Coordinates of N, CA and C and ligand atoms in Angstrom, one line a residue:
X1 N 23.4 6.9 45.1 CA 23.4 8.2 45.7 C 23.8 8.1 47.2
X2 N 25.1 8.0 47.4 CA 25.6 7.8 48.8 C 25.4 9.0 49.7
X3 N 25.1 10.2 49.1 CA 24.9 11.3 49.9 C 23.4 11.5 50.3
X4 N 22.6 10.5 49.9 CA 21.2 10.6 50.1 C 20.8 9.8 51.4
X5 N 20.2 10.5 52.3 CA 19.9 9.8 53.6 C 19.0 8.6 53.4
X6 N 18.0 8.7 52.6 CA 17.1 7.5 52.5 C 17.7 6.4 51.6
X7 N 18.6 6.7 50.7 CA 19.3 5.7 50.0 C 20.2 4.9 51.0
X8 N 20.8 5.7 52.0 CA 21.6 5.0 53.0 C 20.7 4.1 53.9
X9 N 19.6 4.6 54.3 CA 18.7 3.8 55.1 C 18.3 2.6 54.4
X10 N 17.9 2.7 53.1 CA 17.5 1.5 52.3 C 18.6 0.5 52.2
X11 N 19.9 1.0 52.1 CA 21.0 0.1 52.0 C 21.3 -0.7 53.3
X12 N 20.8 -0.2 54.4 CA 20.9 -0.9 55.7 C 22.3 -0.6 56.4
X13 N 22.6 -1.2 57.5 CA 21.8 -2.3 58.1 C 20.5 -1.8 58.7
X14 N 19.5 -2.7 58.7 CA 18.2 -2.4 59.2 C 18.1 -2.6 60.7
X15 N 17.5 -1.7 61.4 CA 17.2 -1.9 62.8 C 15.7 -2.2 63.0
X16 N 15.2 -2.1 64.2 CA 13.9 -2.5 64.5 C 12.8 -1.6 63.9
X17 N 13.3 -0.4 63.5 CA 12.4 0.6 63.0 C 12.0 0.3 61.5
X18 N 12.7 -0.7 60.9 CA 12.4 -1.1 59.6 C 11.3 -2.2 59.6
X19 N 10.2 -2.0 59.0 CA 9.0 -2.9 59.1 C 8.9 -3.7 57.8
X20 N 9.5 -3.3 56.8 CA 9.3 -4.0 55.5 C 10.6 -3.7 54.7
X21 N 11.1 -4.7 54.0 CA 12.3 -4.5 53.2 C 12.2 -5.6 52.1
X22 N 12.0 -5.1 50.8 CA 12.0 -6.0 49.7 C 13.0 -5.5 48.7
X23 N 13.0 -6.2 47.5 CA 13.9 -5.7 46.4 C 13.6 -4.3 46.0
X24 N 12.3 -3.9 46.2 CA 11.9 -2.6 45.6 C 11.5 -1.5 46.6
X25 N 11.0 -2.0 47.8 CA 10.4 -1.0 48.7 C 10.9 -1.3 50.2
X26 N 11.1 -0.2 50.9 CA 11.5 -0.2 52.3 C 10.6 0.7 53.1
X27 N 10.1 0.2 54.2 CA 9.2 0.9 55.1 C 9.8 1.0 56.5
X28 N 9.8 2.2 57.1 CA 10.4 2.3 58.4 C 9.7 3.4 59.2
X29 N 9.9 3.4 60.5 CA 9.3 4.4 61.3 C 10.0 5.8 61.2
X30 N 9.2 6.8 61.1 CA 9.7 8.2 61.1 C 10.4 8.5 62.4
X31 N 11.6 9.2 62.3 CA 12.3 9.5 63.5 C 11.7 10.5 64.4
X32 N 10.8 11.3 63.8 CA 10.1 12.4 64.5 C 8.6 12.2 64.3
X33 N 8.0 11.2 64.9 CA 6.6 10.9 64.6 C 5.6 12.0 64.9
X34 N 4.7 12.2 63.9 CA 3.6 13.2 64.1 C 2.3 12.6 64.4
X35 N 2.3 11.3 64.7 CA 1.0 10.6 65.0 C 1.5 9.3 65.7
X36 N 0.6 8.6 66.4 CA 1.1 7.3 67.1 C 1.7 6.3 66.1
X37 N 1.1 6.3 64.9 CA 1.8 5.5 63.8 C 2.2 6.6 62.7
X38 N 3.5 6.6 62.5 CA 4.1 7.5 61.4 C 5.2 6.7 60.8
X39 N 4.8 6.1 59.6 CA 5.8 5.3 58.8 C 6.2 6.1 57.6
X40 N 7.3 5.7 57.0 CA 7.8 6.2 55.7 C 8.0 5.0 54.8
X41 N 7.5 5.1 53.6 CA 7.7 4.1 52.6 C 8.4 4.7 51.4
X42 N 9.5 4.0 51.0 CA 10.3 4.5 50.0 C 10.7 3.5 48.9
X43 N 10.8 3.9 47.7 CA 11.4 3.0 46.7 C 12.9 2.9 47.0
X44 N 13.5 1.7 46.8 CA 15.0 1.6 46.9 C 15.7 2.5 45.9
X45 N 15.1 2.5 44.7 CA 15.7 3.3 43.6 C 15.5 4.8 44.0
X46 N 16.6 5.5 43.8 CA 16.5 7.0 44.1 C 15.7 7.7 43.1
X47 N 14.5 8.2 43.5 CA 13.7 9.1 42.7 C 13.4 10.3 43.7
X48 N 13.5 11.5 43.1 CA 13.5 12.7 44.0 C 12.1 12.9 44.6
X49 N 11.1 12.7 43.8 CA 9.7 12.9 44.3 C 8.7 12.4 43.3
X50 N 7.4 12.5 43.6 CA 6.5 12.0 42.6 C 6.5 12.7 41.3
X51 N 7.1 13.9 41.4 CA 7.3 14.7 40.1 C 8.2 14.0 39.1
X52 N 9.0 13.1 39.6 CA 10.0 12.4 38.7 C 9.5 11.0 38.4
X53 N 8.3 10.6 38.7 CA 7.9 9.3 38.4 C 7.5 9.1 36.9
X54 N 7.8 7.9 36.4 CA 7.4 7.6 35.0 C 6.7 6.3 35.0
X55 N 6.3 5.9 33.8 CA 5.6 4.6 33.7 C 6.4 3.4 34.1
X56 N 7.8 3.6 34.1 CA 8.6 2.5 34.6 C 8.5 2.2 36.1
X57 N 7.9 3.1 36.8 CA 7.7 3.0 38.2 C 6.4 2.3 38.6
X58 N 5.6 1.9 37.7 CA 4.3 1.4 38.0 C 4.4 0.2 39.0
X59 N 5.3 -0.7 38.8 CA 5.4 -1.8 39.7 C 5.8 -1.5 41.1
X60 N 6.7 -0.6 41.2 CA 7.2 -0.2 42.6 C 6.0 0.5 43.3
X61 N 5.3 1.4 42.6 CA 4.2 2.1 43.2 C 3.1 1.2 43.6
X62 N 2.8 0.2 42.8 CA 1.8 -0.8 43.2 C 2.2 -1.5 44.5
X63 N 3.5 -1.8 44.6 CA 4.0 -2.5 45.8 C 3.9 -1.5 47.0
X64 N 4.3 -0.3 46.8 CA 4.2 0.7 47.9 C 2.8 0.7 48.5
X65 N 1.8 0.7 47.6 CA 0.4 0.8 48.2 C -0.1 -0.6 48.7
X66 N 0.5 -1.7 48.2 CA 0.2 -3.0 48.9 C 0.8 -3.0 50.3
X67 N 2.0 -2.5 50.4 CA 2.7 -2.5 51.7 C 1.9 -1.5 52.7
X68 N 1.5 -0.4 52.2 CA 0.7 0.5 53.0 C -0.5 -0.2 53.6
X69 N -1.2 -0.9 52.7 CA -2.4 -1.6 53.2 C -2.1 -2.6 54.2
X70 N -1.0 -3.4 54.0 CA -0.7 -4.4 55.0 C -0.1 -3.8 56.3
X71 N 0.6 -2.8 56.2 CA 1.1 -2.1 57.5 C 0.0 -1.4 58.2
X72 N -0.9 -0.9 57.5 CA -2.1 -0.2 58.2 C -2.8 -1.3 59.0
X73 N -2.9 -2.5 58.4 CA -3.6 -3.6 59.1 C -2.8 -4.0 60.3
X74 N -1.5 -4.1 60.1 CA -0.6 -4.6 61.2 C -0.6 -3.5 62.3
X75 N -0.7 -2.3 62.0 CA -0.7 -1.2 63.0 C -2.1 -1.0 63.6
X76 N -3.1 -1.8 63.1 CA -4.5 -1.7 63.6 C -5.1 -0.3 63.4
X77 N -4.9 0.2 62.2 CA -5.4 1.6 61.9 C -6.8 1.4 61.3
X78 N -7.7 0.7 62.1 CA -9.0 0.3 61.6 C -9.9 1.5 61.4
X79 N -9.7 2.6 62.0 CA -10.6 3.7 61.9 C -10.1 4.8 60.9
X80 N -9.0 4.5 60.2 CA -8.5 5.3 59.1 C -7.1 5.7 59.3
X81 N -6.6 6.3 58.2 CA -5.2 6.7 58.2 C -5.0 7.6 57.0
X82 N -3.8 8.3 56.9 CA -3.6 9.2 55.8 C -2.2 8.9 55.2
X83 N -2.2 9.0 53.8 CA -1.0 8.8 53.1 C -0.7 10.1 52.4
X84 N 0.6 10.6 52.7 CA 1.0 11.9 52.2 C 2.3 11.9 51.6
X85 N 2.5 12.6 50.5 CA 3.8 12.8 49.9 C 4.0 14.2 49.6
X86 N 5.1 14.8 50.1 CA 5.4 16.2 49.9 C 6.3 16.4 48.7
X87 N 6.0 17.4 47.9 CA 6.9 17.7 46.8 C 7.3 19.2 46.8
X88 N 8.6 19.3 47.0 CA 9.2 20.7 46.9 C 9.1 21.5 48.1
X89 N 9.6 22.7 48.0 CA 9.7 23.6 49.2 C 8.4 24.0 49.8
X90 N 7.4 24.4 49.0 CA 6.1 24.8 49.5 C 5.4 23.7 50.3
X91 N 5.6 22.5 49.9 CA 5.0 21.4 50.7 C 5.9 20.9 51.9
X92 N 7.1 21.5 52.0 CA 7.9 21.2 53.1 C 8.7 19.9 52.9
X93 N 9.0 19.5 51.7 CA 9.8 18.3 51.5 C 11.2 18.6 52.0
X94 N 11.6 17.7 52.9 CA 12.9 18.0 53.5 C 14.0 16.9 53.1
X95 N 13.5 15.8 52.6 CA 14.4 14.7 52.1 C 14.1 14.5 50.6
X96 N 15.1 14.7 49.7 CA 14.8 14.6 48.3 C 14.9 13.2 47.8
X97 N 14.3 12.3 48.4 CA 14.1 10.9 48.0 C 12.7 10.6 48.2
X98 N 12.0 10.2 47.2 CA 10.5 10.0 47.2 C 10.2 9.2 48.5
X99 N 9.2 9.7 49.2 CA 8.7 8.9 50.4 C 7.2 9.2 50.6
X100 N 6.5 8.2 51.0 CA 5.1 8.3 51.4 C 5.0 8.2 52.9
X101 N 4.4 9.2 53.5 CA 4.1 9.1 54.9 C 2.8 8.3 55.1
X102 N 2.8 7.4 56.1 CA 1.6 6.7 56.5 C 1.4 7.1 57.9
X103 N 0.3 7.9 58.1 CA 0.0 8.5 59.5 C -1.3 7.9 60.0
X104 N -1.4 7.6 61.2 CA -2.6 7.1 61.8 C -2.5 6.9 63.3
X105 N -3.6 6.5 63.9 CA -3.6 6.3 65.3 C -4.2 7.4 66.1
X106 N -4.6 8.5 65.4 CA -5.4 9.6 66.0 C -6.2 10.3 64.9
X107 N -7.1 11.1 65.3 CA -7.9 11.9 64.3 C -7.0 12.9 63.7
X108 N -7.0 13.0 62.4 CA -6.1 13.9 61.6 C -6.8 15.1 61.1
X109 N -6.4 16.2 61.4 CA -7.1 17.4 60.9 C -7.0 17.7 59.4
X110 N -8.0 18.4 58.9 CA -8.0 18.8 57.5 C -8.6 20.2 57.4
X111 N -8.1 21.1 56.6 CA -6.9 20.9 55.7 C -5.6 20.9 56.5
X112 N -4.6 20.3 55.9 CA -3.3 20.3 56.6 C -2.7 21.8 56.6
X113 N -1.7 22.0 57.4 CA -1.2 23.4 57.5 C -0.4 23.8 56.3
Ligands
5GP201 P1 9.4 15.4 54.3 O1 9.4 16.6 55.2 O2 10.5 15.4 53.3 O3 8.0 15.1 53.7 O4 9.6 14.1 55.3 C1 10.9 13.7 55.7 C2 10.6 12.9 56.9 O5 11.8 12.1 57.2 C3 10.3 13.7 58.2 O6 9.1 13.4 58.7 C4 11.5 13.4 59.1 O7 11.1 13.3 60.5 C5 12.0 12.0 58.6 N1 13.4 11.8 58.8 C6 14.4 12.6 58.6 N2 15.6 12.0 58.9 C7 15.3 10.8 59.3 C8 16.1 9.7 59.7 O8 17.3 9.7 59.8 N3 15.4 8.5 60.0 C9 14.1 8.4 60.0 N4 13.5 7.2 60.3 N5 13.3 9.4 59.6 C10 13.9 10.6 59.2
ZN202 ZN1 18.0 8.5 47.6

């Protein structure tokens, strides 16, 4: 999907904003951070959103959450963090390549807007 922004980011070249890159998962800093730590984790494979996940994605999802755990530790998010994935227009999904936001470094309000 050469017209997909996150497929292009996954393909590289990677700059300093990329914190993790494996065969299956890439993690990088959000260009417009909403918290002191605001990272995005994506599968390399183009999947539009969690609505398109199947059992074949079990492995990549497990890796996403392993990487979340290790990056939260690396970013010293000792007092908590939030993992968010938006699906569709009502949720404000603006990039149609599955991504998980990892937000932390400040108290996060609830409910979200
Ligand atoms: P969504 O609104 O789809 O849940 O999240 C998309 C996120 O991608 C937004 O937080 C936005 O700031 C981020 N984003 C959009 N374009 C780029 C980009 O070119 N590079 C990076 N690092 N983040 C981006
Ligand atoms: Zn894509």
